[in-house]
């Protein structure tokens, strides 16, 4: 890997939300933060194998070695699991010779450069889906509303609701916790008068997009809303596929053929067709 000042570490969970990752990279470039992208299975934080500590440690050490070889002074994270593992686990087994920032922190540091680029009016009364856990390490619950409020026409509406865990993924295995949070979020949208629900993390986005079809509230990731303020086009394929009546038709025959229909039916459709919690 060539020596670079910054790395944009998008982790290994990138197959569902490629457009968010591409928009994030583009946002960094727009505000003058050059960052070489690094991710995929070969740059995993080890969290998918936390139940097998030796494997998790090996995966994390491999990624730390890759960071060290890059010579980067800063690693900019996207995924909260990666960010927390970097601080709590990876940096304990391998010496961390670089600084780290979450994507929202890197953009907030460059907000004076970002503000003049947000030239497109976006009429939205937005409520942010906020959780309690990750905010202790990165003040995302404050930074992201602050960034989005810079968009012309966008109005942040606050609500005291804060979800448990650091994102919806942490609620999925607790009986009733995820449906309860989704119902509470819908109530918060109605009580606050919001017309747009903004997700912070990819796990939450996957759970929330179904609310757009079933309950009539627009659901965007915070990166999507910034992109709209920049006047950039994007496609949220995951939301389209999840909310489609015919998932295969929504994916399209060309994409299905490229991935292999057997793989799509075995690996993709079960997630897209799983029952909606609310």
PDB file of C-alpha atoms in Angstrom:
ATOM      1  CA  UNK A   1       0.000   0.000   0.000  1.00  0.00           C
ATOM      2  CA  UNK A   2       1.349   3.421  -0.928  1.00  0.00           C
ATOM      3  CA  UNK A   3       2.195   5.836   1.895  1.00  0.00           C
ATOM      4  CA  UNK A   4      -0.732   8.181   2.547  1.00  0.00           C
ATOM      5  CA  UNK A   5      -1.662  10.796   5.144  1.00  0.00           C
ATOM      6  CA  UNK A   6      -5.134   9.389   5.832  1.00  0.00           C
ATOM      7  CA  UNK A   7      -6.986   6.119   5.383  1.00  0.00           C
ATOM      8  CA  UNK A   8     -10.747   5.859   4.998  1.00  0.00           C
ATOM      9  CA  UNK A   9     -11.496   2.524   6.632  1.00  0.00           C
ATOM     10  CA  UNK A  10     -14.946   1.387   5.574  1.00  0.00           C
ATOM     11  CA  UNK A  11     -14.622  -2.064   7.114  1.00  0.00           C
ATOM     12  CA  UNK A  12     -15.774  -5.381   5.734  1.00  0.00           C
ATOM     13  CA  UNK A  13     -19.556  -4.786   5.802  1.00  0.00           C
ATOM     14  CA  UNK A  14     -19.779  -2.847   2.547  1.00  0.00           C
ATOM     15  CA  UNK A  15     -21.843  -5.010   0.205  1.00  0.00           C
ATOM     16  CA  UNK A  16     -25.253  -3.614   1.181  1.00  0.00           C
ATOM     17  CA  UNK A  17     -24.447   0.094   1.237  1.00  0.00           C
ATOM     18  CA  UNK A  18     -21.834   0.761  -1.400  1.00  0.00           C
ATOM     19  CA  UNK A  19     -23.398   4.098  -2.291  1.00  0.00           C
ATOM     20  CA  UNK A  20     -22.997   5.376   1.290  1.00  0.00           C
ATOM     21  CA  UNK A  21     -19.322   4.446   1.246  1.00  0.00           C
ATOM     22  CA  UNK A  22     -18.758   6.084  -2.145  1.00  0.00           C
ATOM     23  CA  UNK A  23     -20.578   9.245  -1.044  1.00  0.00           C
ATOM     24  CA  UNK A  24     -18.540   9.316   2.181  1.00  0.00           C
ATOM     25  CA  UNK A  25     -15.293   9.139   0.219  1.00  0.00           C
ATOM     26  CA  UNK A  26     -16.540  11.879  -2.079  1.00  0.00           C
ATOM     27  CA  UNK A  27     -17.479  14.100   0.876  1.00  0.00           C
ATOM     28  CA  UNK A  28     -14.003  13.745   2.361  1.00  0.00           C
ATOM     29  CA  UNK A  29     -12.433  14.696  -0.953  1.00  0.00           C
ATOM     30  CA  UNK A  30     -14.792  17.673  -1.321  1.00  0.00           C
ATOM     31  CA  UNK A  31     -13.671  19.190   1.995  1.00  0.00           C
ATOM     32  CA  UNK A  32     -10.002  18.613   1.241  1.00  0.00           C
ATOM     33  CA  UNK A  33      -9.362  15.413   3.187  1.00  0.00           C
ATOM     34  CA  UNK A  34      -7.510  13.034   0.918  1.00  0.00           C
ATOM     35  CA  UNK A  35      -7.927   9.510   2.255  1.00  0.00           C
ATOM     36  CA  UNK A  36      -7.017   6.224   0.613  1.00  0.00           C
ATOM     37  CA  UNK A  37      -9.902   3.750   0.939  1.00  0.00           C
ATOM     38  CA  UNK A  38      -9.266   0.452   2.672  1.00  0.00           C
ATOM     39  CA  UNK A  39     -11.807  -2.251   3.452  1.00  0.00           C
ATOM     40  CA  UNK A  40     -13.229  -5.610   2.515  1.00  0.00           C
ATOM     41  CA  UNK A  41     -12.630  -8.995   4.171  1.00  0.00           C
ATOM     42  CA  UNK A  42      -8.880  -8.359   4.252  1.00  0.00           C
ATOM     43  CA  UNK A  43      -9.380  -5.275   6.449  1.00  0.00           C
ATOM     44  CA  UNK A  44     -11.764  -6.625   9.076  1.00  0.00           C
ATOM     45  CA  UNK A  45     -11.755  -5.514  12.707  1.00  0.00           C
ATOM     46  CA  UNK A  46     -12.454  -9.056  13.871  1.00  0.00           C
ATOM     47  CA  UNK A  47     -15.945  -8.379  15.243  1.00  0.00           C
ATOM     48  CA  UNK A  48     -17.641 -11.022  13.022  1.00  0.00           C
ATOM     49  CA  UNK A  49     -15.556 -13.645  14.832  1.00  0.00           C
ATOM     50  CA  UNK A  50     -15.760 -12.312  18.387  1.00  0.00           C
ATOM     51  CA  UNK A  51     -17.054 -15.703  19.552  1.00  0.00           C
ATOM     52  CA  UNK A  52     -13.701 -17.184  18.442  1.00  0.00           C
ATOM     53  CA  UNK A  53     -11.109 -14.882  20.044  1.00  0.00           C
ATOM     54  CA  UNK A  54      -8.030 -16.372  18.358  1.00  0.00           C
ATOM     55  CA  UNK A  55      -9.502 -15.883  14.874  1.00  0.00           C
ATOM     56  CA  UNK A  56     -10.761 -12.405  15.766  1.00  0.00           C
ATOM     57  CA  UNK A  57      -7.329 -11.414  17.038  1.00  0.00           C
ATOM     58  CA  UNK A  58      -5.653 -12.708  13.883  1.00  0.00           C
ATOM     59  CA  UNK A  59      -8.004 -10.759  11.652  1.00  0.00           C
ATOM     60  CA  UNK A  60      -7.543  -7.604  13.714  1.00  0.00           C
ATOM     61  CA  UNK A  61      -3.731  -7.968  13.758  1.00  0.00           C
ATOM     62  CA  UNK A  62      -3.684  -8.372   9.974  1.00  0.00           C
ATOM     63  CA  UNK A  63      -5.629  -5.136   9.603  1.00  0.00           C
ATOM     64  CA  UNK A  64      -3.375  -3.286  12.043  1.00  0.00           C
ATOM     65  CA  UNK A  65      -0.334  -4.459  10.088  1.00  0.00           C
ATOM     66  CA  UNK A  66      -1.929  -3.085   6.933  1.00  0.00           C
ATOM     67  CA  UNK A  67      -2.515   0.269   8.621  1.00  0.00           C
ATOM     68  CA  UNK A  68       1.066   0.396   9.860  1.00  0.00           C
ATOM     69  CA  UNK A  69       2.446  -0.438   6.414  1.00  0.00           C
ATOM     70  CA  UNK A  70       0.496   2.462   4.890  1.00  0.00           C
ATOM     71  CA  UNK A  71       2.363   5.019   6.994  1.00  0.00           C
ATOM     72  CA  UNK A  72      -0.920   6.874   7.549  1.00  0.00           C
ATOM     73  CA  UNK A  73      -1.151   9.362  10.396  1.00  0.00           C
ATOM     74  CA  UNK A  74      -4.931   9.023  10.678  1.00  0.00           C
ATOM     75  CA  UNK A  75      -7.541   6.332  10.119  1.00  0.00           C
ATOM     76  CA  UNK A  76     -11.050   7.641   9.425  1.00  0.00           C
ATOM     77  CA  UNK A  77     -13.700   5.096  10.359  1.00  0.00           C
ATOM     78  CA  UNK A  78     -17.242   4.544   9.054  1.00  0.00           C
ATOM     79  CA  UNK A  79     -18.563   1.572  11.003  1.00  0.00           C
ATOM     80  CA  UNK A  80     -19.083   1.975  14.774  1.00  0.00           C
ATOM     81  CA  UNK A  81     -18.040  -1.621  15.456  1.00  0.00           C
ATOM     82  CA  UNK A  82     -14.749  -1.014  13.672  1.00  0.00           C
ATOM     83  CA  UNK A  83     -14.214   2.236  15.545  1.00  0.00           C
ATOM     84  CA  UNK A  84     -14.862   0.686  18.956  1.00  0.00           C
ATOM     85  CA  UNK A  85     -12.756  -2.377  18.196  1.00  0.00           C
ATOM     86  CA  UNK A  86      -9.909  -0.140  17.090  1.00  0.00           C
ATOM     87  CA  UNK A  87      -9.962   1.652  20.441  1.00  0.00           C
ATOM     88  CA  UNK A  88     -10.846  -1.234  22.745  1.00  0.00           C
ATOM     89  CA  UNK A  89      -9.309  -4.314  21.159  1.00  0.00           C
ATOM     90  CA  UNK A  90      -7.085  -3.838  18.149  1.00  0.00           C
ATOM     91  CA  UNK A  91      -4.969  -1.118  19.715  1.00  0.00           C
ATOM     92  CA  UNK A  92      -4.384  -3.292  22.769  1.00  0.00           C
ATOM     93  CA  UNK A  93      -2.764  -6.178  20.907  1.00  0.00           C
ATOM     94  CA  UNK A  94      -0.861  -4.060  18.371  1.00  0.00           C
ATOM     95  CA  UNK A  95       0.721  -0.673  18.975  1.00  0.00           C
ATOM     96  CA  UNK A  96      -1.397   2.033  17.389  1.00  0.00           C
ATOM     97  CA  UNK A  97       0.875   4.481  15.630  1.00  0.00           C
ATOM     98  CA  UNK A  98      -1.864   6.658  14.177  1.00  0.00           C
ATOM     99  CA  UNK A  99      -4.752   8.883  15.170  1.00  0.00           C
ATOM    100  CA  UNK A 100      -8.357   7.868  14.522  1.00  0.00           C
ATOM    101  CA  UNK A 101     -11.511   9.818  13.783  1.00  0.00           C
ATOM    102  CA  UNK A 102     -15.016   8.802  12.855  1.00  0.00           C
ATOM    103  CA  UNK A 103     -16.238  10.095   9.489  1.00  0.00           C
ATOM    104  CA  UNK A 104     -18.576  12.625  11.098  1.00  0.00           C
ATOM    105  CA  UNK A 105     -15.693  14.014  13.193  1.00  0.00           C
ATOM    106  CA  UNK A 106     -13.504  14.401  10.115  1.00  0.00           C
ATOM    107  CA  UNK A 107     -16.277  16.335   8.347  1.00  0.00           C
ATOM    108  CA  UNK A 108     -17.064  18.411  11.437  1.00  0.00           C
ATOM    109  CA  UNK A 109     -13.419  19.461  11.681  1.00  0.00           C
ATOM    110  CA  UNK A 110     -13.756  20.709   8.089  1.00  0.00           C
ATOM    111  CA  UNK A 111     -17.225  22.233   8.464  1.00  0.00           C
ATOM    112  CA  UNK A 112     -16.049  25.654   7.338  1.00  0.00           C
ATOM    113  CA  UNK A 113     -15.019  24.075   4.050  1.00  0.00           C
ATOM    114  CA  UNK A 114     -18.216  22.014   3.876  1.00  0.00           C
ATOM    115  CA  UNK A 115     -20.718  24.824   4.456  1.00  0.00           C
ATOM    116  CA  UNK A 116     -20.170  26.691   1.129  1.00  0.00           C
ATOM    117  CA  UNK A 117     -20.612  23.424  -0.780  1.00  0.00           C
ATOM    118  CA  UNK A 118     -24.113  22.837   0.630  1.00  0.00           C
ATOM    119  CA  UNK A 119     -25.890  24.933  -1.998  1.00  0.00           C
ATOM    120  CA  UNK A 120     -29.045  22.920  -2.729  1.00  0.00           C
ATOM    121  CA  UNK A 121     -32.271  23.538  -0.847  1.00  0.00           C
ATOM    122  CA  UNK A 122     -33.540  20.389   0.849  1.00  0.00           C
ATOM    123  CA  UNK A 123     -36.964  20.829   2.381  1.00  0.00           C
ATOM    124  CA  UNK A 124     -36.891  18.389   5.272  1.00  0.00           C
ATOM    125  CA  UNK A 125     -37.908  18.378   8.916  1.00  0.00           C
ATOM    126  CA  UNK A 126     -35.579  15.623  10.023  1.00  0.00           C
ATOM    127  CA  UNK A 127     -35.378  13.545  13.166  1.00  0.00           C
ATOM    128  CA  UNK A 128     -32.155  11.614  13.796  1.00  0.00           C
ATOM    129  CA  UNK A 129     -32.342   8.023  15.081  1.00  0.00           C
ATOM    130  CA  UNK A 130     -29.995   8.341  18.036  1.00  0.00           C
ATOM    131  CA  UNK A 131     -28.676   5.642  20.368  1.00  0.00           C
ATOM    132  CA  UNK A 132     -26.849   5.918  23.676  1.00  0.00           C
ATOM    133  CA  UNK A 133     -23.836   3.608  23.287  1.00  0.00           C
ATOM    134  CA  UNK A 134     -21.473   4.955  20.658  1.00  0.00           C
ATOM    135  CA  UNK A 135     -22.018   8.576  21.694  1.00  0.00           C
ATOM    136  CA  UNK A 136     -19.717   7.959  24.658  1.00  0.00           C
ATOM    137  CA  UNK A 137     -16.795   7.473  22.272  1.00  0.00           C
ATOM    138  CA  UNK A 138     -17.818   9.840  19.470  1.00  0.00           C
ATOM    139  CA  UNK A 139     -20.489  12.528  20.051  1.00  0.00           C
ATOM    140  CA  UNK A 140     -22.440  11.487  16.949  1.00  0.00           C
ATOM    141  CA  UNK A 141     -25.756  12.504  18.505  1.00  0.00           C
ATOM    142  CA  UNK A 142     -24.586  16.128  18.482  1.00  0.00           C
ATOM    143  CA  UNK A 143     -22.265  16.252  15.475  1.00  0.00           C
ATOM    144  CA  UNK A 144     -24.593  14.750  12.886  1.00  0.00           C
ATOM    145  CA  UNK A 145     -27.576  17.047  13.587  1.00  0.00           C
ATOM    146  CA  UNK A 146     -25.071  19.917  13.504  1.00  0.00           C
ATOM    147  CA  UNK A 147     -23.763  18.910  10.090  1.00  0.00           C
ATOM    148  CA  UNK A 148     -27.221  18.356   8.624  1.00  0.00           C
ATOM    149  CA  UNK A 149     -28.535  21.662   9.969  1.00  0.00           C
ATOM    150  CA  UNK A 150     -26.036  23.392   7.669  1.00  0.00           C
ATOM    151  CA  UNK A 151     -28.075  22.242   4.646  1.00  0.00           C
ATOM    152  CA  UNK A 152     -30.298  25.041   3.294  1.00  0.00           C
ATOM    153  CA  UNK A 153     -33.936  24.301   4.041  1.00  0.00           C
ATOM    154  CA  UNK A 154     -33.227  21.379   6.377  1.00  0.00           C
ATOM    155  CA  UNK A 155     -34.628  21.714   9.897  1.00  0.00           C
ATOM    156  CA  UNK A 156     -33.605  19.459  12.746  1.00  0.00           C
ATOM    157  CA  UNK A 157     -36.446  18.529  15.089  1.00  0.00           C
ATOM    158  CA  UNK A 158     -35.309  17.132  18.405  1.00  0.00           C
ATOM    159  CA  UNK A 159     -36.862  14.444  20.565  1.00  0.00           C
ATOM    160  CA  UNK A 160     -35.663  12.904  23.846  1.00  0.00           C
ATOM    161  CA  UNK A 161     -35.808   9.347  22.492  1.00  0.00           C
ATOM    162  CA  UNK A 162     -32.470   7.530  22.565  1.00  0.00           C
ATOM    163  CA  UNK A 163     -32.300   3.893  21.552  1.00  0.00           C
ATOM    164  CA  UNK A 164     -30.484   1.331  23.651  1.00  0.00           C
ATOM    165  CA  UNK A 165     -27.174  -0.164  22.473  1.00  0.00           C
ATOM    166  CA  UNK A 166     -24.944   1.668  20.004  1.00  0.00           C
ATOM    167  CA  UNK A 167     -27.073   0.835  16.955  1.00  0.00           C
ATOM    168  CA  UNK A 168     -30.027  -1.355  16.042  1.00  0.00           C
ATOM    169  CA  UNK A 169     -27.820  -4.398  15.528  1.00  0.00           C
ATOM    170  CA  UNK A 170     -27.383  -4.612  19.282  1.00  0.00           C
ATOM    171  CA  UNK A 171     -31.161  -4.861  19.766  1.00  0.00           C
ATOM    172  CA  UNK A 172     -31.835  -7.617  17.260  1.00  0.00           C
ATOM    173  CA  UNK A 173     -31.100 -10.558  19.577  1.00  0.00           C
ATOM    174  CA  UNK A 174     -33.026  -9.209  22.567  1.00  0.00           C
ATOM    175  CA  UNK A 175     -36.636 -10.433  22.355  1.00  0.00           C
ATOM    176  CA  UNK A 176     -38.956  -7.536  21.571  1.00  0.00           C
ATOM    177  CA  UNK A 177     -36.269  -4.833  21.807  1.00  0.00           C
ATOM    178  CA  UNK A 178     -36.029  -3.978  18.109  1.00  0.00           C
ATOM    179  CA  UNK A 179     -39.801  -3.779  17.458  1.00  0.00           C
ATOM    180  CA  UNK A 180     -40.164  -1.655  20.591  1.00  0.00           C
ATOM    181  CA  UNK A 181     -37.500   0.752  19.348  1.00  0.00           C
ATOM    182  CA  UNK A 182     -39.065   0.998  15.895  1.00  0.00           C
ATOM    183  CA  UNK A 183     -42.478   1.726  17.380  1.00  0.00           C
ATOM    184  CA  UNK A 184     -40.989   4.317  19.724  1.00  0.00           C
ATOM    185  CA  UNK A 185     -39.207   5.899  16.754  1.00  0.00           C
ATOM    186  CA  UNK A 186     -42.446   6.137  14.791  1.00  0.00           C
ATOM    187  CA  UNK A 187     -44.066   7.790  17.788  1.00  0.00           C
ATOM    188  CA  UNK A 188     -41.150  10.240  17.996  1.00  0.00           C
ATOM    189  CA  UNK A 189     -41.525  11.094  14.310  1.00  0.00           C
ATOM    190  CA  UNK A 190     -45.215  11.880  14.797  1.00  0.00           C
ATOM    191  CA  UNK A 191     -44.734  13.772  18.058  1.00  0.00           C
ATOM    192  CA  UNK A 192     -41.954  15.934  16.622  1.00  0.00           C
ATOM    193  CA  UNK A 193     -43.687  16.645  13.312  1.00  0.00           C
ATOM    194  CA  UNK A 194     -40.766  15.244  11.326  1.00  0.00           C
ATOM    195  CA  UNK A 195     -41.200  14.184   7.714  1.00  0.00           C
ATOM    196  CA  UNK A 196     -37.757  12.570   7.385  1.00  0.00           C
ATOM    197  CA  UNK A 197     -36.064  10.002   9.594  1.00  0.00           C
ATOM    198  CA  UNK A 198     -32.271  10.075   9.427  1.00  0.00           C
ATOM    199  CA  UNK A 199     -30.225   7.040  10.369  1.00  0.00           C
ATOM    200  CA  UNK A 200     -26.650   7.276  11.599  1.00  0.00           C
ATOM    201  CA  UNK A 201     -25.413   3.712  11.134  1.00  0.00           C
ATOM    202  CA  UNK A 202     -25.849   1.053   8.468  1.00  0.00           C
ATOM    203  CA  UNK A 203     -27.473  -1.470  10.814  1.00  0.00           C
ATOM    204  CA  UNK A 204     -30.125   1.075  11.787  1.00  0.00           C
ATOM    205  CA  UNK A 205     -30.656   2.006   8.157  1.00  0.00           C
ATOM    206  CA  UNK A 206     -31.453  -1.580   7.221  1.00  0.00           C
ATOM    207  CA  UNK A 207     -34.056  -1.794   9.974  1.00  0.00           C
ATOM    208  CA  UNK A 208     -35.585   1.630   9.370  1.00  0.00           C
ATOM    209  CA  UNK A 209     -36.025   1.628   5.573  1.00  0.00           C
ATOM    210  CA  UNK A 210     -39.134  -0.539   5.862  1.00  0.00           C
ATOM    211  CA  UNK A 211     -40.840   2.304   7.746  1.00  0.00           C
ATOM    212  CA  UNK A 212     -40.827   4.312   4.529  1.00  0.00           C
ATOM    213  CA  UNK A 213     -43.010   1.806   2.722  1.00  0.00           C
ATOM    214  CA  UNK A 214     -45.238   0.781   5.612  1.00  0.00           C
ATOM    215  CA  UNK A 215     -45.622   4.040   7.538  1.00  0.00           C
ATOM    216  CA  UNK A 216     -44.983   6.847   5.051  1.00  0.00           C
ATOM    217  CA  UNK A 217     -41.927   8.462   6.635  1.00  0.00           C
ATOM    218  CA  UNK A 218     -38.960   9.141   4.371  1.00  0.00           C
ATOM    219  CA  UNK A 219     -35.841   7.330   5.584  1.00  0.00           C
ATOM    220  CA  UNK A 220     -32.340   8.524   4.669  1.00  0.00           C
ATOM    221  CA  UNK A 221     -28.881   7.919   6.007  1.00  0.00           C
ATOM    222  CA  UNK A 222     -27.177  11.105   7.178  1.00  0.00           C
ATOM    223  CA  UNK A 223     -24.680  10.787   4.327  1.00  0.00           C
ATOM    224  CA  UNK A 224     -27.581  10.718   1.849  1.00  0.00           C
ATOM    225  CA  UNK A 225     -28.943  13.975   3.223  1.00  0.00           C
ATOM    226  CA  UNK A 226     -25.557  15.685   2.976  1.00  0.00           C
ATOM    227  CA  UNK A 227     -25.278  14.456  -0.619  1.00  0.00           C
ATOM    228  CA  UNK A 228     -28.661  16.003  -1.420  1.00  0.00           C
ATOM    229  CA  UNK A 229     -27.445  19.277   0.049  1.00  0.00           C
ATOM    230  CA  UNK A 230     -24.465  19.034  -2.296  1.00  0.00           C
ATOM    231  CA  UNK A 231     -26.738  18.354  -5.269  1.00  0.00           C
ATOM    232  CA  UNK A 232     -25.320  14.862  -5.838  1.00  0.00           C
ATOM    233  CA  UNK A 233     -27.327  12.028  -7.308  1.00  0.00           C
ATOM    234  CA  UNK A 234     -27.280   8.613  -5.635  1.00  0.00           C
ATOM    235  CA  UNK A 235     -29.298   5.399  -5.513  1.00  0.00           C
ATOM    236  CA  UNK A 236     -30.171   3.645  -2.275  1.00  0.00           C
ATOM    237  CA  UNK A 237     -30.464   0.185  -3.802  1.00  0.00           C
ATOM    238  CA  UNK A 238     -30.894  -1.586  -0.483  1.00  0.00           C
ATOM    239  CA  UNK A 239     -33.977   0.470   0.382  1.00  0.00           C
ATOM    240  CA  UNK A 240     -35.410  -0.124  -3.088  1.00  0.00           C
ATOM    241  CA  UNK A 241     -34.861  -3.875  -2.871  1.00  0.00           C
ATOM    242  CA  UNK A 242     -36.112  -4.213   0.704  1.00  0.00           C
ATOM    243  CA  UNK A 243     -39.339  -2.324  -0.058  1.00  0.00           C
ATOM    244  CA  UNK A 244     -40.062  -3.934  -3.434  1.00  0.00           C
ATOM    245  CA  UNK A 245     -42.864  -6.471  -3.854  1.00  0.00           C
ATOM    246  CA  UNK A 246     -40.699  -8.485  -6.258  1.00  0.00           C
ATOM    247  CA  UNK A 247     -37.145  -8.447  -4.886  1.00  0.00           C
ATOM    248  CA  UNK A 248     -35.558 -10.248  -7.843  1.00  0.00           C
ATOM    249  CA  UNK A 249     -37.158  -7.862 -10.324  1.00  0.00           C
ATOM    250  CA  UNK A 250     -35.962  -4.895  -8.275  1.00  0.00           C
ATOM    251  CA  UNK A 251     -32.388  -6.193  -8.259  1.00  0.00           C
ATOM    252  CA  UNK A 252     -32.662  -6.714 -12.010  1.00  0.00           C
ATOM    253  CA  UNK A 253     -31.758  -9.663 -14.231  1.00  0.00           C
ATOM    254  CA  UNK A 254     -28.315  -8.308 -15.137  1.00  0.00           C
ATOM    255  CA  UNK A 255     -27.195  -7.974 -11.542  1.00  0.00           C
ATOM    256  CA  UNK A 256     -28.691 -11.326 -10.614  1.00  0.00           C
ATOM    257  CA  UNK A 257     -26.826 -12.941 -13.501  1.00  0.00           C
ATOM    258  CA  UNK A 258     -23.543 -11.259 -12.522  1.00  0.00           C
ATOM    259  CA  UNK A 259     -23.797 -12.423  -8.911  1.00  0.00           C
ATOM    260  CA  UNK A 260     -25.274 -15.808  -9.802  1.00  0.00           C
ATOM    261  CA  UNK A 261     -28.938 -16.554  -9.235  1.00  0.00           C
ATOM    262  CA  UNK A 262     -28.189 -19.373  -6.790  1.00  0.00           C
ATOM    263  CA  UNK A 263     -26.094 -17.029  -4.644  1.00  0.00           C
ATOM    264  CA  UNK A 264     -28.737 -14.289  -4.775  1.00  0.00           C
ATOM    265  CA  UNK A 265     -31.505 -16.674  -3.755  1.00  0.00           C
ATOM    266  CA  UNK A 266     -29.414 -18.207  -0.982  1.00  0.00           C
ATOM    267  CA  UNK A 267     -27.591 -15.175   0.406  1.00  0.00           C
ATOM    268  CA  UNK A 268     -29.541 -12.048  -0.558  1.00  0.00           C
ATOM    269  CA  UNK A 269     -33.251 -12.826  -0.728  1.00  0.00           C
ATOM    270  CA  UNK A 270     -33.569 -14.294   2.799  1.00  0.00           C
ATOM    271  CA  UNK A 271     -32.492 -10.950   4.274  1.00  0.00           C
ATOM    272  CA  UNK A 272     -34.626  -8.850   1.940  1.00  0.00           C
ATOM    273  CA  UNK A 273     -37.675 -11.042   2.546  1.00  0.00           C
ATOM    274  CA  UNK A 274     -37.415 -11.368   6.313  1.00  0.00           C
ATOM    275  CA  UNK A 275     -40.522 -10.176   8.174  1.00  0.00           C
ATOM    276  CA  UNK A 276     -40.602  -6.531   9.118  1.00  0.00           C
ATOM    277  CA  UNK A 277     -40.428  -6.040  12.907  1.00  0.00           C
ATOM    278  CA  UNK A 278     -43.149  -3.351  12.781  1.00  0.00           C
TER     279      UNK A 278
END
